[in-house]
Short mmCIF file of C-alpha atoms in Angstrom, two decimals:
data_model
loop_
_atom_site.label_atom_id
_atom_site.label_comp_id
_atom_site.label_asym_id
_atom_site.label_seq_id
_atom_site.Cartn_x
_atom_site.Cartn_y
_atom_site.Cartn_z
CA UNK A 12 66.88 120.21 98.85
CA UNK A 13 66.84 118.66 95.02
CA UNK A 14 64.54 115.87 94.19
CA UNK A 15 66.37 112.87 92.73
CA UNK A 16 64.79 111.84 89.54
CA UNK A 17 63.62 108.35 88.62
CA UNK A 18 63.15 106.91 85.54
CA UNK A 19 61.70 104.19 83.85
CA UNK A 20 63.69 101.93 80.93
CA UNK A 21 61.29 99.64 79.60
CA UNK A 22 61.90 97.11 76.44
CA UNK A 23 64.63 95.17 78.37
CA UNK A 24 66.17 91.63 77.08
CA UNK A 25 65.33 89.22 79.79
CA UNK A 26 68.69 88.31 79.98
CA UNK A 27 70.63 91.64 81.07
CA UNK A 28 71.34 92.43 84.54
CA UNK A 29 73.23 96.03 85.74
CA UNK A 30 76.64 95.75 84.84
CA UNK A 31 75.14 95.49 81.05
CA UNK A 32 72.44 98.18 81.75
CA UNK A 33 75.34 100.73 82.46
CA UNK A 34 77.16 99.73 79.37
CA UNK A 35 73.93 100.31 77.66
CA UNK A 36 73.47 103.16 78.50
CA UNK A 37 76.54 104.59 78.04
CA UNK A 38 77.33 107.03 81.07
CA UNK A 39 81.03 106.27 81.46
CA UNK A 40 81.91 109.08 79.83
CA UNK A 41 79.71 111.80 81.81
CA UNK A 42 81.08 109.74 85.06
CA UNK A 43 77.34 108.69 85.65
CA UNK A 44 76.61 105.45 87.93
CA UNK A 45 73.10 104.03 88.28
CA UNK A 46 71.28 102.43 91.45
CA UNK A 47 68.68 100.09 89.48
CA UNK A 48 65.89 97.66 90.48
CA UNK A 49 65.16 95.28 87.10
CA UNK A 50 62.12 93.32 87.22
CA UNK A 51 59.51 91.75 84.35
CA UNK A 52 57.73 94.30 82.07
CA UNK A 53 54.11 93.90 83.09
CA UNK A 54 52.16 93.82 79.65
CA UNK A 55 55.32 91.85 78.12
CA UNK A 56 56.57 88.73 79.04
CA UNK A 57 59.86 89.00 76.44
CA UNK A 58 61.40 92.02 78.24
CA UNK A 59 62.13 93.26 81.49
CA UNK A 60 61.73 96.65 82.80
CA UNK A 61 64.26 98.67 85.30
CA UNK A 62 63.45 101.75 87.78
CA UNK A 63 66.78 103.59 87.90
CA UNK A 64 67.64 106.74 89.78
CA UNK A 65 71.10 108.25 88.03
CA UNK A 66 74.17 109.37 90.72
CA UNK A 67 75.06 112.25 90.47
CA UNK A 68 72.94 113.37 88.33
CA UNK A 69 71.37 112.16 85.02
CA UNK A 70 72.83 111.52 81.26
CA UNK A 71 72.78 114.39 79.23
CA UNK A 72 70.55 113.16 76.67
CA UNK A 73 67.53 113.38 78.71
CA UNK A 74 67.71 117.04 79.12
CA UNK A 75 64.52 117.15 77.30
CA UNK A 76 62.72 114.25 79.09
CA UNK A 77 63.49 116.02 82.72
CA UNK A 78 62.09 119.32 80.95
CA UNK A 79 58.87 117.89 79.58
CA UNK A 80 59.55 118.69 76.32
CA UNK A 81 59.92 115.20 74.82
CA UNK A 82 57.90 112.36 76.63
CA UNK A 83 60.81 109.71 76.46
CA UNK A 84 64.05 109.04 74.99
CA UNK A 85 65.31 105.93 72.89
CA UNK A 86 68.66 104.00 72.84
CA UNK A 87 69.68 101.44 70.36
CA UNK A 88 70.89 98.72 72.91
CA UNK A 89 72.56 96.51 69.69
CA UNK A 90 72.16 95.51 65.79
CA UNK A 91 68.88 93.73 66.70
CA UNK A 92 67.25 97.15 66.82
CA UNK A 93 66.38 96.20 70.50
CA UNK A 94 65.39 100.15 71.01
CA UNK A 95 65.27 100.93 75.01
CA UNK A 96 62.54 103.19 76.18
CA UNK A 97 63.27 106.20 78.70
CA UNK A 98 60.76 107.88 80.64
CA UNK A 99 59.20 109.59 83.44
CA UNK A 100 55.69 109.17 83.39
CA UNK A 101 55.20 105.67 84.32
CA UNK A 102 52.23 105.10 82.49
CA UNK A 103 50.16 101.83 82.76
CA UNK A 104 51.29 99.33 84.67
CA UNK A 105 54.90 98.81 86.28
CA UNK A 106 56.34 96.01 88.88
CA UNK A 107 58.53 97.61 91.47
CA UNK A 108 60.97 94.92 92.74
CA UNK A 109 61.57 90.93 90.86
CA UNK A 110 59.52 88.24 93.15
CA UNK A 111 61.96 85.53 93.93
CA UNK A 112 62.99 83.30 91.58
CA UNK A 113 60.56 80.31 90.53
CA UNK A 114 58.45 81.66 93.49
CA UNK A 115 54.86 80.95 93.61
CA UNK A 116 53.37 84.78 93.55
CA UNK A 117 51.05 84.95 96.26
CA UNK A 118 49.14 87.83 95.42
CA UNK A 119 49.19 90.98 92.91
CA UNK A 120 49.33 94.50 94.57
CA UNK A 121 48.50 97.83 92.64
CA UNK A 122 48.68 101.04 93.57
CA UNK A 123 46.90 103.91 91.65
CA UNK A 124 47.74 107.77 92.32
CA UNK A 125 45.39 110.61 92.66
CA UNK A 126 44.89 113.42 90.67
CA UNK A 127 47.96 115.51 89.87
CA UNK A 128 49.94 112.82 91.70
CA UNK A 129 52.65 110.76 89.96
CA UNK A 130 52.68 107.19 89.78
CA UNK A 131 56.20 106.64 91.30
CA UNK A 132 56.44 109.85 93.16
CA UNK A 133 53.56 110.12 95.22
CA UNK A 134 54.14 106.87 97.10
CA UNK A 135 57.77 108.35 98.25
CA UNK A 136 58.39 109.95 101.67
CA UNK A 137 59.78 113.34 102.44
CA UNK A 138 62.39 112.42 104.77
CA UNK A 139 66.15 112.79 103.42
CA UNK A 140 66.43 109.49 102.51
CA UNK A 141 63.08 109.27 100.00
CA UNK A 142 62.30 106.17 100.41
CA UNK A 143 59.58 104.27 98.02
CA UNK A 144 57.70 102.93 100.40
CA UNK A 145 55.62 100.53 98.25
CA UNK A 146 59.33 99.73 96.88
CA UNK A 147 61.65 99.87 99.61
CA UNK A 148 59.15 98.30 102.14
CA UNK A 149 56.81 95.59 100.52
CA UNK A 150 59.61 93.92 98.68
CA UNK A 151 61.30 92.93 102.41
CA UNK A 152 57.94 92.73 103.81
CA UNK A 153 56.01 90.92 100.70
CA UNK A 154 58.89 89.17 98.77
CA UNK A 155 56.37 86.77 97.08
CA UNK A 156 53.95 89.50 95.91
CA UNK A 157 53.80 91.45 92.75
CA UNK A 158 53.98 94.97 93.46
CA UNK A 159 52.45 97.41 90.70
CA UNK A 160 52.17 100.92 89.92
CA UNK A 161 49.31 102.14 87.88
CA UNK A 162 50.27 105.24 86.24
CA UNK A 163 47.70 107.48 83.97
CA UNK A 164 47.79 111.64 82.54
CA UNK A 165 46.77 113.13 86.34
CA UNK A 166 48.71 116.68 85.46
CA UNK A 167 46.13 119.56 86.12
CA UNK A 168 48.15 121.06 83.01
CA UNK A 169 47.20 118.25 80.65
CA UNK A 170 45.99 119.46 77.13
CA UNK A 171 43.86 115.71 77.78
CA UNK A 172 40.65 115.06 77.49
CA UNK A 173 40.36 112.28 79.77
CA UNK A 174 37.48 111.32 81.10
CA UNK A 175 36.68 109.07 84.69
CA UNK A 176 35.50 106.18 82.34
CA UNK A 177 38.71 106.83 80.16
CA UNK A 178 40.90 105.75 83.22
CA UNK A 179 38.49 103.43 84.65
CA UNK A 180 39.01 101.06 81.42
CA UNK A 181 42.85 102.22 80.79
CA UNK A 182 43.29 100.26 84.93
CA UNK A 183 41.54 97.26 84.11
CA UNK A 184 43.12 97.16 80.36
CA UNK A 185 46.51 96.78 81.81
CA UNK A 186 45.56 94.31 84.20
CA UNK A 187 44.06 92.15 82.00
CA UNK A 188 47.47 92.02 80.04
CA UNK A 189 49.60 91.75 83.66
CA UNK A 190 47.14 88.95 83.99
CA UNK A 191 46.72 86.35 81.34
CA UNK A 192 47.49 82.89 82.06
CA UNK A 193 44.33 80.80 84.46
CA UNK A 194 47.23 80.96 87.30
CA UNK A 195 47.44 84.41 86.99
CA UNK A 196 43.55 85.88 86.78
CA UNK A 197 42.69 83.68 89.93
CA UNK A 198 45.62 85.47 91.63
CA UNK A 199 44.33 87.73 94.43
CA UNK A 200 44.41 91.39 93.89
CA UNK A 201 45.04 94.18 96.79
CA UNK A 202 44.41 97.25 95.31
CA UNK A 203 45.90 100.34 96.80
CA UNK A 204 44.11 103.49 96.24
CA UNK A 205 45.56 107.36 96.70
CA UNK A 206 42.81 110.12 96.70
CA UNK A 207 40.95 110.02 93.19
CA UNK A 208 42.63 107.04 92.41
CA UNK A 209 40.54 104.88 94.87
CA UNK A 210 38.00 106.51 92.42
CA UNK A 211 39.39 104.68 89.43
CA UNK A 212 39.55 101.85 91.51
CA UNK A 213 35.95 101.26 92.76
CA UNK A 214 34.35 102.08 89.02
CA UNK A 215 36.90 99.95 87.33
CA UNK A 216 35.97 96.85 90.25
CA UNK A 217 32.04 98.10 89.37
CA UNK A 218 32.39 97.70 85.79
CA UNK A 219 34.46 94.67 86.50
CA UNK A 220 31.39 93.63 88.54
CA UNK A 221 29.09 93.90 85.76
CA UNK A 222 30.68 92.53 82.88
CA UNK A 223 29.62 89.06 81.09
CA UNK A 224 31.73 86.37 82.71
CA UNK A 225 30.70 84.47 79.61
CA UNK A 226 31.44 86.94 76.85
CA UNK A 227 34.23 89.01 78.54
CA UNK A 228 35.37 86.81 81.19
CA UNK A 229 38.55 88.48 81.88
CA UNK A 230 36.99 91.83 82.81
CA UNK A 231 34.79 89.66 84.85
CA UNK A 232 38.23 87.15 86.81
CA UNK A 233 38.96 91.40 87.89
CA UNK A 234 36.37 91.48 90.33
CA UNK A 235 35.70 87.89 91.12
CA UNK A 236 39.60 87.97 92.49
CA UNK A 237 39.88 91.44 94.41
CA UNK A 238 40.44 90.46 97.97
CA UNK A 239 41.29 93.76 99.20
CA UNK A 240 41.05 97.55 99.02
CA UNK A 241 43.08 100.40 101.00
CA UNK A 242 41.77 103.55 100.41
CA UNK A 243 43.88 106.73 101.51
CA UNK A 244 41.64 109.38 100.93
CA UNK A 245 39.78 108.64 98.85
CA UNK A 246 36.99 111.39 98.10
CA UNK A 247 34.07 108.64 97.43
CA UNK A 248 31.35 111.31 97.96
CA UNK A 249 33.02 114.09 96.46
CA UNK A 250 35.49 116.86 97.98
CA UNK A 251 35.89 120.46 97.47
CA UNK A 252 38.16 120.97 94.08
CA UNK A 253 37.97 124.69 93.74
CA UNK A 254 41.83 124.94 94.87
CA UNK A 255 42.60 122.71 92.31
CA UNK A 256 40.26 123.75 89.21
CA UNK A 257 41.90 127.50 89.47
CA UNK A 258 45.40 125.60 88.83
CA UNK A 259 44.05 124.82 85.44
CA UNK A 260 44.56 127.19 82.07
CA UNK A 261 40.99 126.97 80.49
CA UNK A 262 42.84 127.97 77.52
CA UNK A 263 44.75 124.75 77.02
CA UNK A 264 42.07 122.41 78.33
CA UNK A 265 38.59 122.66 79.29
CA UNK A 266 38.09 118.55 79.35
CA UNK A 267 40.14 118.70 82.48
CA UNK A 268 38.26 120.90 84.32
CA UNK A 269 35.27 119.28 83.02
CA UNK A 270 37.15 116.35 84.90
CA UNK A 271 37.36 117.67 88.47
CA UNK A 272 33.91 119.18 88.18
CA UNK A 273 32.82 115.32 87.85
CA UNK A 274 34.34 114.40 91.23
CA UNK A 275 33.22 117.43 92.98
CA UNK A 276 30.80 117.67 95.97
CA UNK A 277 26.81 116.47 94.83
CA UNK A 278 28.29 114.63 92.47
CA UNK A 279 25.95 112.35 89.99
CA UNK A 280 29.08 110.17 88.70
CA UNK A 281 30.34 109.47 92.42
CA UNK A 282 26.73 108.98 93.49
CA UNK A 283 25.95 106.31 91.43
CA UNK A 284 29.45 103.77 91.28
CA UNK A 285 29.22 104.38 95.30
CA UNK A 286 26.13 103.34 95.41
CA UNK A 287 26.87 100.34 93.09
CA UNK A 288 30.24 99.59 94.60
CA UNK A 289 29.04 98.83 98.00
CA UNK A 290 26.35 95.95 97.10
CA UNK A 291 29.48 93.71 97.00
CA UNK A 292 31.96 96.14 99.18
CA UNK A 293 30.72 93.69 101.94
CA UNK A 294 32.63 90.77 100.24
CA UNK A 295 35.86 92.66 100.81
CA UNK A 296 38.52 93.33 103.24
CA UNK A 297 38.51 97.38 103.01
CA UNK A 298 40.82 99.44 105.09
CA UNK A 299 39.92 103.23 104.66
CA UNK A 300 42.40 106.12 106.03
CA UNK A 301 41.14 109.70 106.77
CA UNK A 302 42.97 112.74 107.43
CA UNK A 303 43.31 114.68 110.56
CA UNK A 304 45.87 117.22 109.66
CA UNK A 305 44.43 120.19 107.70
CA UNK A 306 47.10 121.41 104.72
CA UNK A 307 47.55 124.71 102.60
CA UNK A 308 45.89 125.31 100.01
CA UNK A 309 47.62 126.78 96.43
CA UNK A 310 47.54 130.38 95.32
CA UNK A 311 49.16 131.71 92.63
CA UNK A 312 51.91 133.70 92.14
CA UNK A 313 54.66 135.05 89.79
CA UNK A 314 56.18 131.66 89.26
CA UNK A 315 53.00 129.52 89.23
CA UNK A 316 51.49 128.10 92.25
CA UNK A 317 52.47 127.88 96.22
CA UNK A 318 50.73 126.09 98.63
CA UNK A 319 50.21 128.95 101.23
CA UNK A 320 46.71 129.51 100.97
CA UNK A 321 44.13 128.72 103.94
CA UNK A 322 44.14 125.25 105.63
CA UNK A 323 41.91 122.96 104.24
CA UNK A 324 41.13 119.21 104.69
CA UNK A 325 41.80 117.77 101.39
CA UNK A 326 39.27 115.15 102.13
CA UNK A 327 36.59 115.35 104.85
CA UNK A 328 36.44 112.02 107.08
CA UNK A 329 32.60 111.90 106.00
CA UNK A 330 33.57 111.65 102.39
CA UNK A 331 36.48 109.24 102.92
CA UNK A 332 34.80 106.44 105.22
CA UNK A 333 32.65 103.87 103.38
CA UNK A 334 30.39 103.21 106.11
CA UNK A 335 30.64 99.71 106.39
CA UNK A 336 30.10 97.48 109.62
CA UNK A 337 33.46 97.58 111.14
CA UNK A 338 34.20 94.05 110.67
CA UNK A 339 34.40 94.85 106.90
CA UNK A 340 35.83 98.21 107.03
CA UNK A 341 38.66 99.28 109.05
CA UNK A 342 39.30 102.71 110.11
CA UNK A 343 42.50 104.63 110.24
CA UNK A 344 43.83 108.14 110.06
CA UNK A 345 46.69 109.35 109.03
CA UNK A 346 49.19 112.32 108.34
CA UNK A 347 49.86 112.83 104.89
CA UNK A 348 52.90 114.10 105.43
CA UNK A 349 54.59 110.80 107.40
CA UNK A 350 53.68 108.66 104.60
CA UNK A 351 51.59 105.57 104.69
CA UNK A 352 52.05 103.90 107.33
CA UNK A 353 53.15 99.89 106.24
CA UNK A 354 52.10 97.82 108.80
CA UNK A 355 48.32 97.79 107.23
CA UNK A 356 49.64 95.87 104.48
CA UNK A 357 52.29 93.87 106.39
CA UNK A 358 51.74 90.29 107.15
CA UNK A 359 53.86 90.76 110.23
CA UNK A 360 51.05 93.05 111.83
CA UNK A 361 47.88 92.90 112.98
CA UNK A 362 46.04 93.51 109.57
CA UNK A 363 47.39 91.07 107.36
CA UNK A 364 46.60 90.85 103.58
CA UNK A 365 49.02 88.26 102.62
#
């Protein structure tokens, strides 16, 4: 079965809706239609932002976006030299689904991927339908919240030399521009975490923690408004990455191998912002899933890498759990394969965050 692509067009006047989006975009003639959710950019308040999956198939002028050889495409939308933006990646931050209109926003939600995740992509399902559940879900469950995506370089074939702290501060840049206005920074935050990207989470809220509410006091409104963290997991003391660190050519980058060293097992880095993240963990409501169903591992072969290797857990229970008092820290597991399952974040369940 094909995997539908979805793409990001970013640099949106605030006035267009889908009817001009099409005509933007010019698909009549390759008999291309569009399904579209349009919604404000996150870092700027002048232009909207639209997640748009092409039917059939898309344009032909992003034949070398889908192929990785160019990292977006542009579009001259009129004589203003209003340029739309194409792309894949999703990096920084991006709002899934409009709040309603002249709604009071109840609460900010971001997500952040793991390692060699995707920023839009991970969070989908596997059933036939593919549903976005952080999408497709929250925006019926959680009109009145803000939904992001936090997306960041997590390919294992990155040339990058990104570092934990480079992500760490890339997360909490991009908030402070989603969040500027007094309104705004006292807004809670829920923060959603997949794998290493709870990681960036609890070092970005621990150097949130200890910045200078005087000097840098929007670092500082990060912390002092988290309300909530989910953690799907999350390796916070370190997992076993030798499946993944043989996926990397040494050749092309040794920074990102380097980079999964860092989170490994006996790790100094993890050590310490766990350590430091949990004398104010306790102020939190912290819902932490662990696996239960073991998955293959990848080995290569001629075409690059299969998962049918031995079963593993990617993340032991001992390393995902917190260890909090169980008033504080909720326990779940989970099967990576169903998806997440909503009704943690739902205000119509038991567990509600909103």
């Amino acid at each position: 079965m094909s995997t539908s692509k979805i793409f990001r067009i970013s640099g949106l006047p605030l006035e267009i809706d889908i009817d001009t989006l099409r005509e933007a975009l010019r698909l009549k003639q390759e008999g291309i239609d569009i399904k579209a959710t349009i919604s404000p950019c996150c870092s700027d308040p002048g232009t909207k932002v639209a997640i748009v999956e092409f039917k059939p198939c898309a344009p032909s002028y992003l034949k070398d976006v889908i192929s990785g050889a160019r990292p977006d495409h542009q579009i001259e939308m009129n004589d203003d030299h209003d340029d739309l933006n194409i792309d894949m990646d999703f990096y920084g931050l991006t709002q899934l689904y409009a709040t309603p209109h002249k709604a009071d926003i109840t609460a900010d939600i971001v997500a952040v991927t793991g390692i060699a995740g995707h920023a839009f992509g991970s969070w989908r399902g596997k059933g036939n339908l593919r549903r976005m559940w952080l999408q497709d879900f929250l925006k019926k469950d959680l009109p009145r919240c803000r939904t992001m995506i936090f997306g960041y370089d997590s390919r294992l074939d990155s040339p990058g030399a990104h570092e934990m702290q480079d992500y760490r501060d890339n997360l909490l840049t991009e908030l402070k521009k989603a969040r500027t206005s007094d309104q705004e920074q006292n807004r809670p935050i829920i923060f959603i975490g997949h794998s290493f990207g709870g990681i960036v989470i609890t070092q970005a809220l621990v150097k949130s923690r200890d910045s200078n509410p005087a000097s840098d006091p929007d670092t500082y409104a990060i912390y002092r408004a988290t309300y909530a963290t989910l953690f799907f997991g999350t390796p916070h003391r370190g997992f076993n990455v030798k499946s993944l660190t043989k996926m990397v050519d040494r050749r092309k980058s040794e920074e990102r191998l380097s980079l999964l060293n860092s989170i490994g097992t006996d790790s100094p880095l993890l050590e310490e912002g766990l350590k430091r993240f949990l004398t104010f963990a306790h102020q939190l409501k912290v819902v932490s899933f662990y696996e239960m169903l073991k998955s293959k591992t990848p080995e290569q072969v001629t075409t690059g890498f299969e998962r049918i290797g031995p079963y593993e857990l990617s993340v032991p229970k001992e390393s995902a759990l917190l260890g909090l008092d169980p008033e504080i820290e909720k326990t779940r597991h989970h099967c990576p394969s169903k998806g997440v399952p909503k009704e943690f974040i739902s205000p119509r369940h038991r567990f509600s965050l909103a």
